[in-house]
mmCIF file of C-alpha atoms in Angstrom:
data_model
loop_
_atom_site.group_PDB
_atom_site.id
_atom_site.type_symbol
_atom_site.label_atom_id
_atom_site.label_comp_id
_atom_site.label_asym_id
_atom_site.label_seq_id
_atom_site.Cartn_x
_atom_site.Cartn_y
_atom_site.Cartn_z
ATOM 1 C CA UNK A 252 -11.274 55.156 26.194
ATOM 2 C CA UNK A 253 -11.892 55.011 22.469
ATOM 3 C CA UNK A 254 -9.154 57.601 21.833
ATOM 4 C CA UNK A 255 -6.661 55.475 23.783
ATOM 5 C CA UNK A 256 -7.638 52.380 21.804
ATOM 6 C CA UNK A 257 -7.245 54.249 18.498
ATOM 7 C CA UNK A 258 -3.800 55.541 19.574
ATOM 8 C CA UNK A 259 -2.668 52.087 20.648
ATOM 9 C CA UNK A 260 -3.743 50.434 17.396
ATOM 10 C CA UNK A 261 -2.562 53.278 15.200
ATOM 11 C CA UNK A 262 0.741 53.827 16.960
ATOM 12 C CA UNK A 263 2.565 50.574 16.005
ATOM 13 C CA UNK A 264 1.644 50.946 12.338
ATOM 14 C CA UNK A 265 2.704 54.560 12.394
ATOM 15 C CA UNK A 266 6.019 53.708 14.052
ATOM 16 C CA UNK A 267 6.573 50.962 11.486
ATOM 17 C CA UNK A 268 5.973 53.331 8.541
ATOM 18 C CA UNK A 269 8.008 56.218 9.968
ATOM 19 C CA UNK A 270 11.033 54.444 11.394
ATOM 20 C CA UNK A 271 11.353 50.769 10.571
ATOM 21 C CA UNK A 272 10.201 50.610 6.942
ATOM 22 C CA UNK A 273 12.520 53.362 5.661
ATOM 23 C CA UNK A 274 15.455 51.737 7.469
ATOM 24 C CA UNK A 275 14.501 48.318 6.063
ATOM 25 C CA UNK A 276 14.252 49.708 2.511
ATOM 26 C CA UNK A 277 17.763 51.175 2.788
ATOM 27 C CA UNK A 278 19.213 47.711 3.367
ATOM 28 C CA UNK A 279 20.737 45.740 0.541
ATOM 29 C CA UNK A 280 18.901 42.707 -0.827
ATOM 30 C CA UNK A 281 21.202 40.315 1.040
ATOM 31 C CA UNK A 282 20.603 42.131 4.357
ATOM 32 C CA UNK A 283 16.824 42.124 3.772
ATOM 33 C CA UNK A 284 16.890 38.337 3.336
ATOM 34 C CA UNK A 285 18.892 38.011 6.527
ATOM 35 C CA UNK A 286 16.369 40.127 8.484
ATOM 36 C CA UNK A 287 13.416 38.169 7.053
ATOM 37 C CA UNK A 288 15.130 34.865 7.840
ATOM 38 C CA UNK A 289 15.760 36.003 11.413
ATOM 39 C CA UNK A 290 12.108 37.099 11.701
ATOM 40 C CA UNK A 291 11.036 33.569 10.755
ATOM 41 C CA UNK A 292 13.666 31.570 12.669
ATOM 42 C CA UNK A 293 13.629 33.524 15.957
ATOM 43 C CA UNK A 294 9.982 32.764 16.880
ATOM 44 C CA UNK A 295 10.564 29.145 15.904
ATOM 45 C CA UNK A 296 13.583 28.950 18.232
ATOM 46 C CA UNK A 297 11.593 30.532 21.057
ATOM 47 C CA UNK A 298 8.834 27.951 20.650
ATOM 48 C CA UNK A 299 11.244 25.006 20.449
ATOM 49 C CA UNK A 300 13.691 25.969 23.216
ATOM 50 C CA UNK A 301 11.318 27.955 25.405
ATOM 51 C CA UNK A 302 8.235 25.718 25.324
ATOM 52 C CA UNK A 303 8.532 22.366 23.585
ATOM 53 C CA UNK A 304 11.856 21.078 25.007
ATOM 54 C CA UNK A 305 11.112 22.019 28.654
ATOM 55 C CA UNK A 306 7.654 20.439 28.410
ATOM 56 C CA UNK A 307 9.138 17.288 26.862
ATOM 57 C CA UNK A 308 11.738 17.046 29.647
ATOM 58 C CA UNK A 309 9.064 17.463 32.327
ATOM 59 C CA UNK A 310 6.916 14.757 30.709
ATOM 60 C CA UNK A 311 9.920 12.399 30.590
ATOM 61 C CA UNK A 312 10.599 13.008 34.308
ATOM 62 C CA UNK A 313 6.956 12.293 35.154
ATOM 63 C CA UNK A 314 7.011 9.093 33.081
ATOM 64 C CA UNK A 315 10.222 7.984 34.810
ATOM 65 C CA UNK A 316 8.615 8.445 38.249
ATOM 66 C CA UNK A 317 5.432 6.539 37.345
ATOM 67 C CA UNK A 318 6.569 2.943 38.114
ATOM 68 C CA UNK A 319 7.673 3.886 41.635
ATOM 69 C CA UNK A 320 4.485 5.830 42.277
ATOM 70 C CA UNK A 321 2.374 2.933 40.967
ATOM 71 C CA UNK A 322 4.187 0.525 43.298
ATOM 72 C CA UNK A 323 3.516 2.826 46.250
ATOM 73 C CA UNK A 324 -0.135 3.070 45.219
ATOM 74 C CA UNK A 325 -0.479 -0.720 45.031
ATOM 75 C CA UNK A 326 1.095 -1.099 48.469
ATOM 76 C CA UNK A 327 -1.164 1.594 49.928
ATOM 77 C CA UNK A 328 -4.232 -0.089 48.407
ATOM 78 C CA UNK A 329 -3.276 -3.463 49.866
ATOM 79 C CA UNK A 330 -2.774 -1.923 53.309
ATOM 80 C CA UNK A 331 -6.082 -0.071 53.010
ATOM 81 C CA UNK A 332 -7.823 -3.340 52.140
ATOM 82 C CA UNK A 333 -6.325 -4.972 55.237
ATOM 83 C CA UNK A 334 -7.515 -2.094 57.399
ATOM 84 C CA UNK A 335 -10.975 -2.218 55.818
ATOM 85 C CA UNK A 336 -11.241 -5.943 56.623
ATOM 86 C CA UNK A 337 -10.552 -5.176 60.274
ATOM 87 C CA UNK A 338 -6.803 -5.582 60.383
ATOM 88 C CA UNK A 339 -5.267 -8.340 62.418
ATOM 89 C CA UNK A 340 -7.441 -9.929 65.095
ATOM 90 C CA UNK A 341 -4.766 -11.529 67.246
ATOM 91 C CA UNK A 342 -3.345 -9.702 70.245
ATOM 92 C CA UNK A 343 0.312 -8.804 70.566
ATOM 93 C CA UNK A 344 2.435 -11.475 72.159
ATOM 94 C CA UNK A 345 5.051 -10.332 74.711
ATOM 95 C CA UNK A 346 6.425 -6.927 75.568
ATOM 96 C CA UNK A 347 5.344 -4.070 73.252
ATOM 97 C CA UNK A 348 8.816 -2.502 73.060
ATOM 98 C CA UNK A 349 10.408 -5.846 72.174
ATOM 99 C CA UNK A 350 7.889 -6.509 69.417
ATOM 100 C CA UNK A 351 8.325 -2.997 67.962
ATOM 101 C CA UNK A 352 12.121 -3.277 68.104
ATOM 102 C CA UNK A 353 12.078 -6.687 66.383
ATOM 103 C CA UNK A 354 9.797 -5.357 63.632
ATOM 104 C CA UNK A 355 12.065 -2.316 63.194
ATOM 105 C CA UNK A 356 15.133 -4.518 62.786
ATOM 106 C CA UNK A 357 13.324 -6.815 60.344
ATOM 107 C CA UNK A 358 12.261 -3.908 58.139
ATOM 108 C CA UNK A 359 15.693 -2.167 58.212
ATOM 109 C CA UNK A 360 14.304 0.890 59.957
ATOM 110 C CA UNK A 361 15.955 0.567 63.372
ATOM 111 C CA UNK A 362 18.728 3.080 62.588
ATOM 112 C CA UNK A 363 16.132 5.799 61.871
ATOM 113 C CA UNK A 364 14.418 5.510 65.268
ATOM 114 C CA UNK A 365 15.388 8.509 67.378
ATOM 115 C CA UNK A 366 13.062 7.891 70.299
ATOM 116 C CA UNK A 367 11.068 5.069 71.867
ATOM 117 C CA UNK A 368 9.234 6.170 74.985
ATOM 118 C CA UNK A 369 6.785 4.067 77.004
ATOM 119 C CA UNK A 370 3.531 5.940 77.643
ATOM 120 C CA UNK A 371 1.347 5.611 80.756
ATOM 121 C CA UNK A 372 -1.782 3.587 80.046
ATOM 122 C CA UNK A 373 -4.494 2.113 82.289
ATOM 123 C CA UNK A 374 -4.424 -1.445 81.000
ATOM 124 C CA UNK A 375 -2.038 -2.796 78.401
ATOM 125 C CA UNK A 376 1.069 -1.145 76.999
ATOM 126 C CA UNK A 377 1.653 2.001 74.951
ATOM 127 C CA UNK A 378 4.780 3.534 73.409
ATOM 128 C CA UNK A 379 5.664 6.676 71.463
ATOM 129 C CA UNK A 380 8.033 6.083 68.550
ATOM 130 C CA UNK A 381 9.822 8.727 66.468
ATOM 131 C CA UNK A 382 11.512 8.064 63.138
ATOM 132 C CA UNK A 383 13.590 10.741 61.425
ATOM 133 C CA UNK A 384 14.497 10.778 57.727
ATOM 134 C CA UNK A 385 13.382 7.200 57.206
ATOM 135 C CA UNK A 386 12.740 5.797 53.702
ATOM 136 C CA UNK A 387 8.998 5.779 53.029
ATOM 137 C CA UNK A 388 8.911 2.227 51.654
ATOM 138 C CA UNK A 389 10.741 0.839 54.702
ATOM 139 C CA UNK A 390 8.441 2.783 57.053
ATOM 140 C CA UNK A 391 5.346 1.312 55.383
ATOM 141 C CA UNK A 392 6.849 -2.187 55.590
ATOM 142 C CA UNK A 393 7.526 -1.563 59.312
ATOM 143 C CA UNK A 394 3.912 -0.457 59.914
ATOM 144 C CA UNK A 395 2.682 -3.635 58.201
ATOM 145 C CA UNK A 396 4.900 -5.854 60.338
ATOM 146 C CA UNK A 397 3.824 -4.119 63.549
ATOM 147 C CA UNK A 398 0.158 -4.443 62.554
ATOM 148 C CA UNK A 399 0.621 -8.146 61.767
ATOM 149 C CA UNK A 400 1.842 -8.614 65.350
ATOM 150 C CA UNK A 401 -1.511 -7.356 66.682
ATOM 151 C CA UNK A 402 -0.274 -3.916 67.759
ATOM 152 C CA UNK A 403 -2.713 -1.043 67.269
ATOM 153 C CA UNK A 404 -1.827 2.482 66.198
ATOM 154 C CA UNK A 405 -3.319 5.159 68.435
ATOM 155 C CA UNK A 406 -1.952 8.261 66.699
ATOM 156 C CA UNK A 407 0.322 8.781 63.720
ATOM 157 C CA UNK A 408 1.837 11.789 61.986
ATOM 158 C CA UNK A 409 3.909 11.307 58.839
ATOM 159 C CA UNK A 410 5.749 14.292 57.377
ATOM 160 C CA UNK A 411 7.549 14.396 54.027
ATOM 161 C CA UNK A 412 11.203 15.488 54.315
ATOM 162 C CA UNK A 413 12.085 17.697 51.323
ATOM 163 C CA UNK A 414 10.283 15.536 48.779
ATOM 164 C CA UNK A 415 13.040 12.932 48.359
ATOM 165 C CA UNK A 416 11.242 9.807 49.598
ATOM 166 C CA UNK A 417 12.201 10.291 53.234
ATOM 167 C CA UNK A 418 9.662 10.819 56.013
ATOM 168 C CA UNK A 419 9.561 11.872 59.651
ATOM 169 C CA UNK A 420 7.125 9.790 61.685
ATOM 170 C CA UNK A 421 5.642 10.298 65.160
ATOM 171 C CA UNK A 422 3.468 7.319 66.057
ATOM 172 C CA UNK A 423 1.935 5.862 69.214
ATOM 173 C CA UNK A 424 1.490 2.088 69.401
ATOM 174 C CA UNK A 425 -0.609 0.229 71.950
ATOM 175 C CA UNK A 426 -1.449 -3.343 72.853
ATOM 176 C CA UNK A 427 -4.171 -4.596 75.180
#
């Protein structure tokens, strides 16, 4: 192991003295300056264009996305506070499907509903709702409106669609 380490450390210096240094010394003074300038400028260019500029661009993109993410966080916190307080105490008035449809129209999410299917339930009403490629903000507004009407959520699955602010939602609503 020690012999390998000695060869590795000795080899670059030996190569420099045998091949590079004689070639460098044969160059004219002007060419030597050009090689030395390139040896200084090239690492600087690698650092600037390979590290600093890409990192700066990524930081600018993150900073640009912050206001939207903070707004989503504030909305999520307000909804979490409502859920923690016990949600809405009043019962849903009228037919479940009518209430869900009215809330969907009010929150501009009706065009993203691909399926509304009544579900069998012992007492009360239940319905399965599927949204495809719906804007996240509109979907959250829709959930808030449905909850304010006294409709409970039995099951919900929200899936991000290619990270562009659109979601697929499978949710089951019920009212007693």
